Coordinates of N, CA and C and ligand atoms in Angstrom, one line a residue:
X1 N 42.9 21.3 16.6 CA 43.9 20.5 17.5 C 43.3 20.1 18.8
X2 N 43.6 18.9 19.2 CA 43.1 18.4 20.5 C 44.2 18.3 21.5
X3 N 43.9 18.8 22.7 CA 44.8 18.7 23.9 C 44.1 18.1 25.0
X4 N 44.6 17.0 25.6 CA 44.0 16.3 26.7 C 45.1 16.4 27.9
X5 N 44.6 16.9 29.0 CA 45.5 16.9 30.2 C 45.0 15.7 31.1
X6 N 45.9 14.8 31.4 CA 45.5 13.6 32.2 C 46.1 14.0 33.6
X7 N 45.2 14.0 34.6 CA 45.5 14.6 35.9 C 44.5 14.1 37.0
X8 N 44.9 14.3 38.3 CA 43.9 14.0 39.3 C 43.2 15.3 39.7
X9 N 43.5 16.4 39.0 CA 42.8 17.7 39.2 C 42.1 18.2 37.9
X10 N 41.2 17.4 37.3 CA 40.6 17.8 36.1 C 39.8 19.1 36.2
X11 N 39.2 19.3 37.4 CA 38.3 20.5 37.5 C 39.2 21.8 37.4
X12 N 40.4 21.8 37.9 CA 41.3 22.9 37.7 C 41.5 23.3 36.2
X13 N 41.7 22.2 35.5 CA 41.9 22.4 34.0 C 40.7 22.9 33.3
X14 N 39.5 22.4 33.7 CA 38.3 22.8 33.0 C 38.0 24.3 33.3
X15 N 38.3 24.7 34.5 CA 38.1 26.2 34.8 C 39.0 27.0 33.9
X16 N 40.2 26.6 33.7 CA 41.1 27.4 32.9 C 40.7 27.3 31.4
X17 N 40.3 26.2 30.9 CA 39.9 26.0 29.5 C 38.7 26.8 29.2
X18 N 37.8 27.2 30.2 CA 36.6 27.9 29.9 C 36.8 29.4 29.8
X19 N 37.9 29.9 30.2 CA 38.1 31.4 30.2 C 39.0 31.9 29.1
X20 N 38.8 33.2 28.9 CA 39.7 34.0 28.1 C 40.0 33.5 26.7
X21 N 41.2 33.6 26.3 CA 41.5 33.2 24.9 C 41.4 31.7 24.7
X22 N 41.7 30.9 25.7 CA 41.5 29.4 25.6 C 40.0 29.1 25.4
X23 N 39.1 29.7 26.2 CA 37.7 29.5 26.1 C 37.2 29.9 24.7
X24 N 37.8 31.0 24.2 CA 37.4 31.5 22.8 C 37.8 30.5 21.8
X25 N 39.0 29.9 21.9 CA 39.5 28.9 21.0 C 38.6 27.7 20.9
X26 N 38.1 27.4 22.1 CA 37.2 26.2 22.2 C 35.9 26.6 21.5
X27 N 35.3 27.7 21.8 CA 34.0 28.1 21.2 C 34.1 28.2 19.7
X28 N 35.2 28.7 19.2 CA 35.4 28.9 17.8 C 35.7 27.5 17.1
X29 N 35.8 26.5 17.9 CA 36.1 25.1 17.3 C 37.5 24.9 16.8
X30 N 38.4 25.8 17.3 CA 39.8 25.7 16.8 C 40.6 24.8 17.7
X31 N 40.2 24.6 19.0 CA 40.8 23.7 19.9 C 39.8 22.9 20.7
X32 N 40.2 21.6 20.8 CA 39.3 20.7 21.6 C 40.2 20.4 22.9
X33 N 39.8 21.0 24.0 CA 40.5 20.9 25.2 C 39.8 20.0 26.2
X34 N 40.5 19.0 26.6 CA 39.8 18.0 27.5 C 40.7 17.8 28.8
X35 N 40.0 17.5 29.9 CA 40.7 17.1 31.1 C 40.2 15.7 31.5
X36 N 41.1 14.8 31.6 CA 40.8 13.4 31.9 C 41.2 13.1 33.3
X37 N 40.3 12.6 34.1 CA 40.5 12.3 35.5 C 41.2 10.9 35.6
X38 N 42.5 10.9 36.0 CA 43.3 9.7 36.1 C 42.6 8.6 37.0
X39 N 41.8 9.1 38.0 CA 41.2 8.1 38.9 C 40.1 7.3 38.2
X40 N 39.7 7.7 37.0 CA 38.7 6.9 36.2 C 39.3 5.6 35.9
X41 N 40.7 5.5 35.8 CA 41.3 4.2 35.4 C 41.9 3.5 36.6
X42 N 41.2 3.7 37.8 CA 41.6 2.9 39.0 C 40.4 1.9 39.2
X43 N 40.6 0.8 40.0 CA 39.5 -0.1 40.2 C 39.3 -0.5 41.6
X44 N 40.2 0.1 42.5 CA 40.0 -0.2 43.9 C 39.0 0.8 44.6
X45 N 38.5 0.5 45.8 CA 37.5 1.3 46.4 C 38.0 2.7 46.7
X46 N 39.3 2.9 46.9 CA 39.9 4.2 47.3 C 40.4 5.0 46.0
X47 N 40.3 4.4 44.9 CA 40.7 5.0 43.6 C 42.2 5.4 43.7
X48 N 43.0 4.5 44.1 CA 44.4 4.8 44.4 C 45.2 5.0 43.2
X49 N 46.0 6.1 43.1 CA 46.9 6.4 42.0 C 48.3 6.4 42.4
X50 N 48.6 6.3 43.8 CA 50.0 6.3 44.2 C 50.3 5.2 45.2
X51 N 51.6 5.1 45.5 CA 52.0 4.0 46.5 C 53.4 4.4 47.0
X52 N 53.8 3.7 48.0 CA 55.1 4.0 48.7 C 56.3 3.6 47.8
X53 N 57.4 4.3 47.9 CA 58.5 4.0 47.0 C 59.3 2.7 47.3
X54 N 59.6 1.9 46.3 CA 60.6 0.8 46.5 C 61.9 1.5 46.9
X55 N 62.6 0.8 47.8 CA 63.8 1.3 48.3 C 63.7 2.3 49.5
X56 N 62.4 2.6 49.8 CA 62.1 3.4 51.0 C 62.3 4.9 50.7
X57 N 62.1 5.7 51.8 CA 62.2 7.2 51.6 C 60.8 7.8 51.8
X58 N 60.9 9.2 51.9 CA 59.6 9.9 52.1 C 58.8 10.0 50.8
X59 N 57.5 10.4 51.0 CA 56.7 10.7 49.8 C 56.1 9.5 49.2
X60 N 55.2 9.8 48.2 CA 54.6 8.7 47.5 C 55.0 8.8 46.0
X61 N 54.8 7.7 45.3 CA 55.1 7.6 43.9 C 53.9 7.3 43.1
X62 N 53.7 7.9 42.0 CA 52.5 7.6 41.1 C 52.7 6.2 40.5
X63 N 51.6 5.4 40.5 CA 51.6 4.1 40.0 C 51.6 4.1 38.5
X64 N 52.2 3.1 37.9 CA 52.2 3.0 36.4 C 50.8 2.5 35.9
X65 N 50.1 1.6 36.6 CA 49.0 1.0 35.9 C 47.8 1.9 35.5
X66 N 47.3 2.8 36.4 CA 46.3 3.7 36.0 C 46.7 4.5 34.8
X67 N 48.0 5.0 34.8 CA 48.5 5.8 33.7 C 48.5 5.0 32.4
X68 N 49.0 3.8 32.4 CA 49.0 2.9 31.2 C 47.6 2.7 30.7
X69 N 46.7 2.3 31.6 CA 45.3 2.1 31.1 C 44.7 3.4 30.5
X70 N 44.9 4.5 31.2 CA 44.4 5.8 30.6 C 45.0 6.1 29.2
X71 N 46.3 6.0 29.1 CA 46.9 6.3 27.8 C 46.5 5.3 26.7
X72 N 46.3 4.0 27.1 CA 45.8 3.0 26.1 C 44.5 3.5 25.6
X73 N 43.6 4.1 26.4 CA 42.3 4.5 25.9 C 42.4 5.8 25.2
X74 N 43.2 6.7 25.7 CA 43.2 8.1 25.2 C 44.1 8.3 23.9
X75 N 45.2 7.6 23.8 CA 46.1 7.9 22.7 C 45.6 7.3 21.4
X76 N 45.9 7.9 20.3 CA 45.7 7.5 18.9 C 47.0 7.4 18.2
X77 N 47.1 6.9 17.0 CA 48.4 6.9 16.3 C 48.9 8.4 16.1
X78 N 48.0 9.4 16.2 CA 48.4 10.7 15.9 C 48.9 11.5 17.2
X79 N 48.7 10.9 18.4 CA 49.0 11.7 19.5 C 50.4 11.7 19.9
X80 N 50.8 12.8 20.5 CA 52.1 12.9 21.2 C 51.9 13.0 22.6
X81 N 52.4 12.1 23.4 CA 52.2 12.0 24.9 C 53.4 12.7 25.5
X82 N 53.1 13.7 26.3 CA 54.2 14.5 27.0 C 54.1 14.4 28.5
X83 N 55.1 13.9 29.1 CA 55.1 13.9 30.6 C 55.6 15.2 31.2
X84 N 54.8 15.8 32.0 CA 55.3 17.0 32.7 C 56.1 16.6 33.9
X85 N 57.4 17.0 33.9 CA 58.3 16.5 35.0 C 59.5 17.4 35.2
X86 N 59.9 17.6 36.5 CA 61.1 18.5 36.7 C 62.3 18.0 36.0
X87 N 62.3 16.7 35.6 CA 63.5 16.1 34.9 C 63.5 16.3 33.4
X88 N 62.4 17.0 32.9 CA 62.2 17.1 31.4 C 63.1 18.2 30.8
X89 N 63.1 18.3 29.5 CA 63.8 19.4 28.8 C 63.0 20.6 29.0
X90 N 63.7 21.8 29.1 CA 63.0 23.0 29.5 C 62.1 23.6 28.4
X91 N 60.8 23.8 28.7 CA 59.8 24.3 27.8 C 60.3 25.7 27.2
X92 N 59.9 26.0 26.0 CA 60.3 27.2 25.3 C 59.4 27.5 24.2
X93 N 59.5 28.8 23.7 CA 58.8 29.2 22.5 C 58.9 28.2 21.4
X94 N 60.1 27.7 21.2 CA 60.4 26.8 20.0 C 59.7 25.4 20.3
X95 N 59.6 24.9 21.5 CA 58.9 23.7 21.8 C 57.4 23.9 21.7
X96 N 56.9 25.1 22.1 CA 55.5 25.4 21.9 C 55.1 25.3 20.4
X97 N 56.0 25.9 19.6 CA 55.7 25.9 18.1 C 55.8 24.4 17.5
X98 N 56.7 23.6 18.1 CA 56.8 22.2 17.7 C 55.5 21.5 18.1
X99 N 55.1 21.7 19.3 CA 53.9 21.0 19.8 C 52.6 21.4 19.0
X100 N 52.6 22.7 18.6 CA 51.4 23.2 17.9 C 51.2 22.6 16.5
X101 N 52.2 21.9 16.0 CA 52.1 21.2 14.8 C 51.5 19.8 14.9
X102 N 51.3 19.3 16.2 CA 50.8 18.0 16.4 C 49.2 18.1 16.4
X103 N 48.6 17.1 15.8 CA 47.1 17.1 15.8 C 46.5 16.8 17.2
X104 N 47.3 16.0 18.0 CA 46.8 15.6 19.3 C 47.9 15.6 20.3
X105 N 47.7 16.4 21.4 CA 48.7 16.3 22.5 C 48.1 15.8 23.7
X106 N 48.7 14.9 24.4 CA 48.3 14.4 25.7 C 49.3 14.8 26.7
X107 N 48.9 15.7 27.7 CA 49.9 16.2 28.7 C 49.6 15.4 30.0
X108 N 50.6 14.7 30.4 CA 50.4 13.9 31.6 C 51.0 14.6 32.8
X109 N 50.2 14.9 33.8 CA 50.6 15.7 34.9 C 50.8 14.8 36.1
X110 N 52.0 14.9 36.7 CA 52.3 14.1 37.9 C 51.9 14.8 39.2
X111 N 51.9 14.1 40.2 CA 51.7 14.6 41.6 C 52.5 13.9 42.5
X112 N 52.5 14.2 43.8 CA 53.4 13.6 44.8 C 54.9 13.8 44.4
X113 N 55.7 12.9 45.0 CA 57.2 13.2 44.8 C 57.7 12.7 43.5
X114 N 56.9 11.9 42.8 CA 57.4 11.5 41.5 C 56.5 10.5 40.9
X115 N 56.9 10.0 39.7 CA 56.1 9.0 38.9 C 57.0 7.8 38.7
X116 N 56.5 6.6 38.8 CA 57.2 5.4 38.5 C 58.0 5.6 37.2
X117 N 59.3 5.4 37.2 CA 60.2 5.7 36.1 C 59.8 5.0 34.8
X118 N 59.1 3.8 35.0 CA 58.8 3.1 33.8 C 57.8 3.8 32.9
X119 N 57.1 4.8 33.5 CA 56.2 5.7 32.7 C 57.0 6.5 31.7
X120 N 58.1 7.2 32.2 CA 58.9 8.0 31.3 C 59.7 7.1 30.3
X121 N 60.1 5.9 30.8 CA 60.9 5.0 29.9 C 60.1 4.3 28.8
X122 N 58.8 4.1 29.0 CA 58.1 3.2 28.1 C 56.8 3.8 27.6
X123 N 56.2 4.8 28.2 CA 54.8 5.2 27.9 C 54.7 6.6 27.2
X124 N 55.7 7.4 27.3 CA 55.6 8.7 26.8 C 56.6 9.0 25.6
X125 N 56.3 10.1 24.8 CA 57.1 10.5 23.7 C 58.1 11.6 24.1
X126 N 57.8 12.3 25.1 CA 58.6 13.5 25.5 C 58.4 13.8 26.9
X127 N 59.4 14.5 27.5 CA 59.3 14.9 28.9 C 59.7 16.3 29.1
X128 N 58.9 17.2 29.7 CA 59.1 18.6 29.7 C 58.9 19.2 31.0
X129 N 59.8 20.2 31.4 CA 59.7 21.0 32.6 C 59.4 22.4 32.2
X130 N 58.8 23.2 33.1 CA 58.6 24.6 32.7 C 59.6 25.5 33.3
X131 N 60.6 25.0 34.0 CA 61.6 25.9 34.6 C 62.2 25.3 35.9
X132 N 63.2 26.0 36.4 CA 63.9 25.5 37.6 C 63.3 26.1 38.9
X133 N 62.1 25.6 39.2 CA 61.5 25.9 40.5 C 60.6 24.8 40.8
X134 N 60.3 24.5 42.1 CA 59.6 23.3 42.4 C 58.1 23.7 42.7
X135 N 57.2 23.1 42.0 CA 55.8 23.2 42.2 C 55.2 22.0 42.9
X136 N 54.0 22.1 43.3 CA 53.4 21.0 44.1 C 52.9 19.9 43.2
X137 N 52.7 20.2 41.9 CA 52.2 19.2 41.0 C 52.5 19.6 39.6
X138 N 52.2 18.7 38.6 CA 52.5 19.0 37.2 C 51.2 19.6 36.5
X139 N 50.2 19.9 37.3 CA 48.9 20.4 36.6 C 49.1 21.8 36.1
X140 N 49.7 22.7 36.9 CA 50.0 24.1 36.3 C 50.9 24.0 35.1
X141 N 52.0 23.3 35.2 CA 52.9 23.2 34.0 C 52.1 22.7 32.8
X142 N 51.2 21.7 33.0 CA 50.5 21.2 31.8 C 49.6 22.3 31.3
X143 N 49.0 23.1 32.1 CA 48.2 24.2 31.7 C 49.0 25.3 31.0
X144 N 50.2 25.5 31.5 CA 51.1 26.5 30.9 C 51.4 26.0 29.4
X145 N 51.7 24.8 29.3 CA 52.1 24.3 27.9 C 50.8 24.4 27.0
X146 N 49.7 24.0 27.6 CA 48.4 24.0 26.8 C 48.2 25.5 26.3
X147 N 48.3 26.4 27.2 CA 48.1 27.8 26.9 C 49.0 28.3 25.9
X148 N 50.3 28.0 26.0 CA 51.3 28.5 25.0 C 51.0 27.9 23.7
X149 N 50.6 26.7 23.6 CA 50.3 26.0 22.3 C 49.1 26.5 21.7
X150 N 48.0 26.6 22.5 CA 46.7 27.1 21.9 C 46.8 28.4 21.2
X151 N 47.5 29.3 21.8 CA 47.5 30.7 21.2 C 48.3 30.7 19.9
X152 N 49.0 29.6 19.6 CA 49.8 29.5 18.3 C 48.9 28.9 17.2
X153 N 47.7 28.3 17.5 CA 46.8 27.8 16.5 C 46.3 28.9 15.6
X154 N 46.5 28.8 14.3 CA 46.0 29.8 13.4 C 44.5 30.2 13.7
X155 N 44.3 31.5 13.8 CA 42.9 31.9 14.0 C 42.5 32.2 15.5
X156 N 43.4 31.6 16.4 CA 43.0 31.8 17.8 C 43.3 33.3 18.3
X157 N 44.4 33.8 17.8 CA 44.6 35.2 18.2 C 44.1 36.1 17.1
X158 N 43.6 37.3 17.4 CA 43.2 38.3 16.4 C 44.4 38.9 15.8
X159 N 44.3 39.7 14.7 CA 45.4 40.3 14.1 C 46.2 41.1 15.1
X160 N 45.5 41.8 16.0 CA 46.2 42.7 16.9 C 47.0 42.0 17.9
X161 N 46.7 40.7 18.1 CA 47.5 39.9 19.1 C 48.5 39.0 18.5
X162 N 48.6 39.1 17.2 CA 49.3 38.1 16.4 C 50.6 37.5 17.0
X163 N 50.7 36.2 16.9 CA 51.8 35.5 17.6 C 53.1 35.7 16.8
X164 N 53.0 36.1 15.5 CA 54.2 36.2 14.7 C 55.1 37.3 15.2
X165 N 54.5 38.4 15.8 CA 55.3 39.5 16.2 C 55.7 39.4 17.7
X166 N 55.5 38.2 18.3 CA 55.9 38.1 19.7 C 57.3 38.3 19.9
X167 N 57.6 38.8 21.1 CA 59.0 39.2 21.4 C 59.9 38.0 21.4
X168 N 59.4 36.8 21.9 CA 60.3 35.7 22.0 C 60.6 35.1 20.6
X169 N 59.6 35.2 19.7 CA 59.8 34.8 18.3 C 60.9 35.7 17.7
X170 N 60.8 37.0 18.0 CA 61.8 38.0 17.5 C 63.2 37.9 18.2
X171 N 63.2 37.2 19.3 CA 64.5 37.0 20.0 C 64.8 38.1 21.0
X172 N 63.9 39.1 21.2 CA 64.2 40.1 22.2 C 62.9 40.4 23.0
X173 N 63.1 41.2 24.1 CA 61.9 41.5 24.9 C 61.0 42.5 24.1
X174 N 59.8 42.6 24.6 CA 58.9 43.6 24.1 C 59.3 45.0 24.5
X175 N 58.8 46.0 23.7 CA 59.0 47.4 24.1 C 58.0 47.8 25.2
X176 N 58.3 48.9 26.0 CA 57.3 49.3 27.0 C 56.0 49.8 26.3
X177 N 54.9 49.7 27.0 CA 53.6 50.1 26.5 C 53.0 51.2 27.4
X178 N 52.2 52.1 26.9 CA 51.6 53.1 27.7 C 50.2 53.4 27.2
X179 N 49.3 53.8 28.1 CA 47.9 54.2 27.7 C 47.6 55.4 28.5
X180 N 46.4 56.1 28.3 CA 46.0 57.3 29.0 C 45.9 57.0 30.5
X181 N 46.2 58.0 31.3 CA 46.5 59.4 31.0 C 48.0 59.7 30.6
X182 N 48.3 60.7 29.9 CA 49.6 61.1 29.5 C 50.5 61.4 30.6
X183 N 49.9 61.8 31.8 CA 50.6 62.0 33.0 C 49.8 61.6 34.2
X184 N 50.4 60.8 35.0 CA 49.8 60.2 36.2 C 50.7 60.4 37.4
X185 N 50.2 61.1 38.5 CA 51.1 61.4 39.6 C 52.4 62.0 39.2
X186 N 52.5 62.7 38.1 CA 53.8 63.3 37.7 C 54.6 62.3 36.8
X187 N 54.1 61.1 36.7 CA 54.9 60.1 35.8 C 54.4 60.2 34.4
X188 N 55.3 60.6 33.5 CA 55.0 61.0 32.2 C 55.2 59.9 31.2
X189 N 54.3 59.8 30.2 CA 54.5 58.9 29.0 C 55.6 59.6 28.1
X190 N 56.5 58.8 27.6 CA 57.6 59.4 26.7 C 56.9 60.2 25.6
X191 N 57.5 61.5 25.5 CA 56.9 62.5 24.6 C 56.7 62.0 23.1
X192 N 57.7 61.2 22.7 CA 57.7 60.7 21.3 C 56.4 59.9 20.9
X193 N 55.8 59.2 21.9 CA 54.6 58.4 21.7 C 53.4 59.2 21.5
X194 N 53.4 60.5 22.0 CA 52.2 61.3 21.9 C 52.1 62.1 20.6
X195 N 53.2 62.1 19.8 CA 53.3 62.9 18.6 C 52.6 62.4 17.4
X196 N 52.6 61.0 17.2 CA 52.0 60.4 16.0 C 53.0 60.4 14.8
X197 N 54.3 60.6 15.1 CA 55.3 60.4 14.0 C 55.7 58.9 14.0
X198 N 55.1 58.1 13.1 CA 55.2 56.7 13.2 C 56.7 56.2 13.0
X199 N 57.5 56.8 12.2 CA 58.8 56.3 12.0 C 59.6 56.6 13.3
X200 N 59.4 57.7 13.9 CA 60.1 58.1 15.2 C 59.7 57.1 16.3
X201 N 58.4 56.8 16.3 CA 57.8 55.9 17.3 C 58.5 54.5 17.2
X202 N 58.5 54.0 15.9 CA 59.1 52.7 15.7 C 60.6 52.7 16.1
X203 N 61.3 53.8 15.8 CA 62.7 53.9 16.2 C 62.9 53.8 17.7
X204 N 62.0 54.6 18.4 CA 62.1 54.6 19.9 C 61.7 53.2 20.4
X205 N 60.7 52.5 19.9 CA 60.3 51.2 20.4 C 61.5 50.2 20.2
X206 N 62.1 50.2 19.0 CA 63.2 49.3 18.7 C 64.3 49.5 19.7
X207 N 64.7 50.8 19.9 CA 65.8 51.1 20.8 C 65.4 50.7 22.3
X208 N 64.2 50.9 22.7 CA 63.7 50.6 24.1 C 63.7 49.1 24.3
X209 N 63.3 48.4 23.3 CA 63.2 46.9 23.4 C 64.6 46.3 23.5
X210 N 65.5 46.9 22.7 CA 66.9 46.4 22.7 C 67.6 46.7 24.1
X211 N 67.3 47.9 24.6 CA 67.9 48.4 25.9 C 67.4 47.5 27.0
X212 N 66.0 47.2 27.0 CA 65.5 46.3 28.0 C 66.1 44.9 28.0
X213 N 66.3 44.4 26.8 CA 66.9 43.1 26.6 C 68.3 43.1 27.1
X214 N 69.1 44.1 26.7 CA 70.5 44.2 27.1 C 70.6 44.2 28.6
X215 N 69.7 45.0 29.3 CA 69.8 45.2 30.7 C 69.4 43.9 31.5
X216 N 68.2 43.3 31.0 CA 67.6 42.3 31.8 C 67.8 40.9 31.3
X217 N 67.9 40.7 30.0 CA 68.0 39.4 29.4 C 69.1 39.3 28.3
X218 N 70.4 39.7 28.7 CA 71.5 39.6 27.7 C 71.6 38.3 27.1
X219 N 71.2 37.2 27.8 CA 71.3 35.8 27.3 C 70.5 35.7 25.9
X220 N 69.4 36.5 25.8 CA 68.7 36.4 24.5 C 69.5 37.0 23.3
X221 N 70.3 38.0 23.6 CA 71.1 38.7 22.5 C 72.3 37.8 22.2
X222 N 72.8 37.0 23.1 CA 73.9 36.1 22.8 C 73.4 34.9 22.1
X223 N 72.1 34.8 21.8 CA 71.6 33.6 21.1 C 71.4 32.4 22.0
X224 N 71.4 32.7 23.4 CA 71.2 31.6 24.4 C 69.8 31.3 24.4
Ligands
9D3_1 C1 63.0 16.4 45.7 C2 62.8 16.1 44.3 N1 61.7 16.8 43.7 C3 62.0 17.1 42.2 C4 62.6 18.4 42.1 C5 60.4 16.0 43.7 C6 59.3 16.6 43.1 C7 58.8 17.8 43.5 C8 57.7 18.4 42.9 C9 58.7 16.0 42.0 C10 57.6 16.6 41.4 C11 57.1 17.8 41.9 C12 55.9 18.4 41.2 N2 56.3 19.2 40.0 C13 56.0 18.7 38.8 O1 55.5 17.6 38.6 C14 56.5 19.5 37.6 C15 57.3 20.7 37.6 C16 57.9 21.5 38.5 O2 57.7 21.3 39.8 N3 58.6 22.6 38.1 C17 58.7 22.9 36.8 N4 58.2 22.2 35.9 C18 57.5 21.1 36.2 S1 56.8 20.0 35.2 C19 56.2 19.0 36.4

């Protein structure tokens, strides 16, 4: 699968692509992760990607032309172009699974106060937000989406990390985890986990996961 992030911060993306599980997915040849510099599709001396808003007001607006030129070059008949924007539908595990079925994703990251509306209206296939908080740009949201999608590619995770048993796929939170020492500053690991009775451990984990979900994310149990 190929994912391209179109941004004015390509170096930020390349750093993230090189590390950890994303880096491993690239080395294994399972993911082709690219960062395209939007300024490459400008032609003026200052490599301008933004301009003042029609109608006035504060802030700058991203221009349509460099984005259109970039997408004309980057997109293929197989690509899905996704605009990262606070106005988009909220990203989720199910959207990550949907995106992981696409052979090519192009994530368009905005900056400044907004993007010329004609980009959303005519140049993209989807518009996605990662949640209700304001960031300074769309580059981190694009990396969040890329990260969530890459780990769903078959072979990217080892058996021990398997995406199938993820808590969000199961619809509840994960159970608590512990490792050595069994007691630290008087804080004890639950006795049942030290015993090796696998049925008892499973029972405890299911109950603890359900309890955590009921307390902190009751919306997940209501099917929200
Ligand atoms: C005052 C109106 N603002 C919208 C809430 C303007 C604005 C602020 C920050 C427009 C864009 C941005 C930069 N953020 C993104 O591009 C972005 C984003 C986000 O800020 N939060 C969650 N998801 C996303 S996806 C892209």
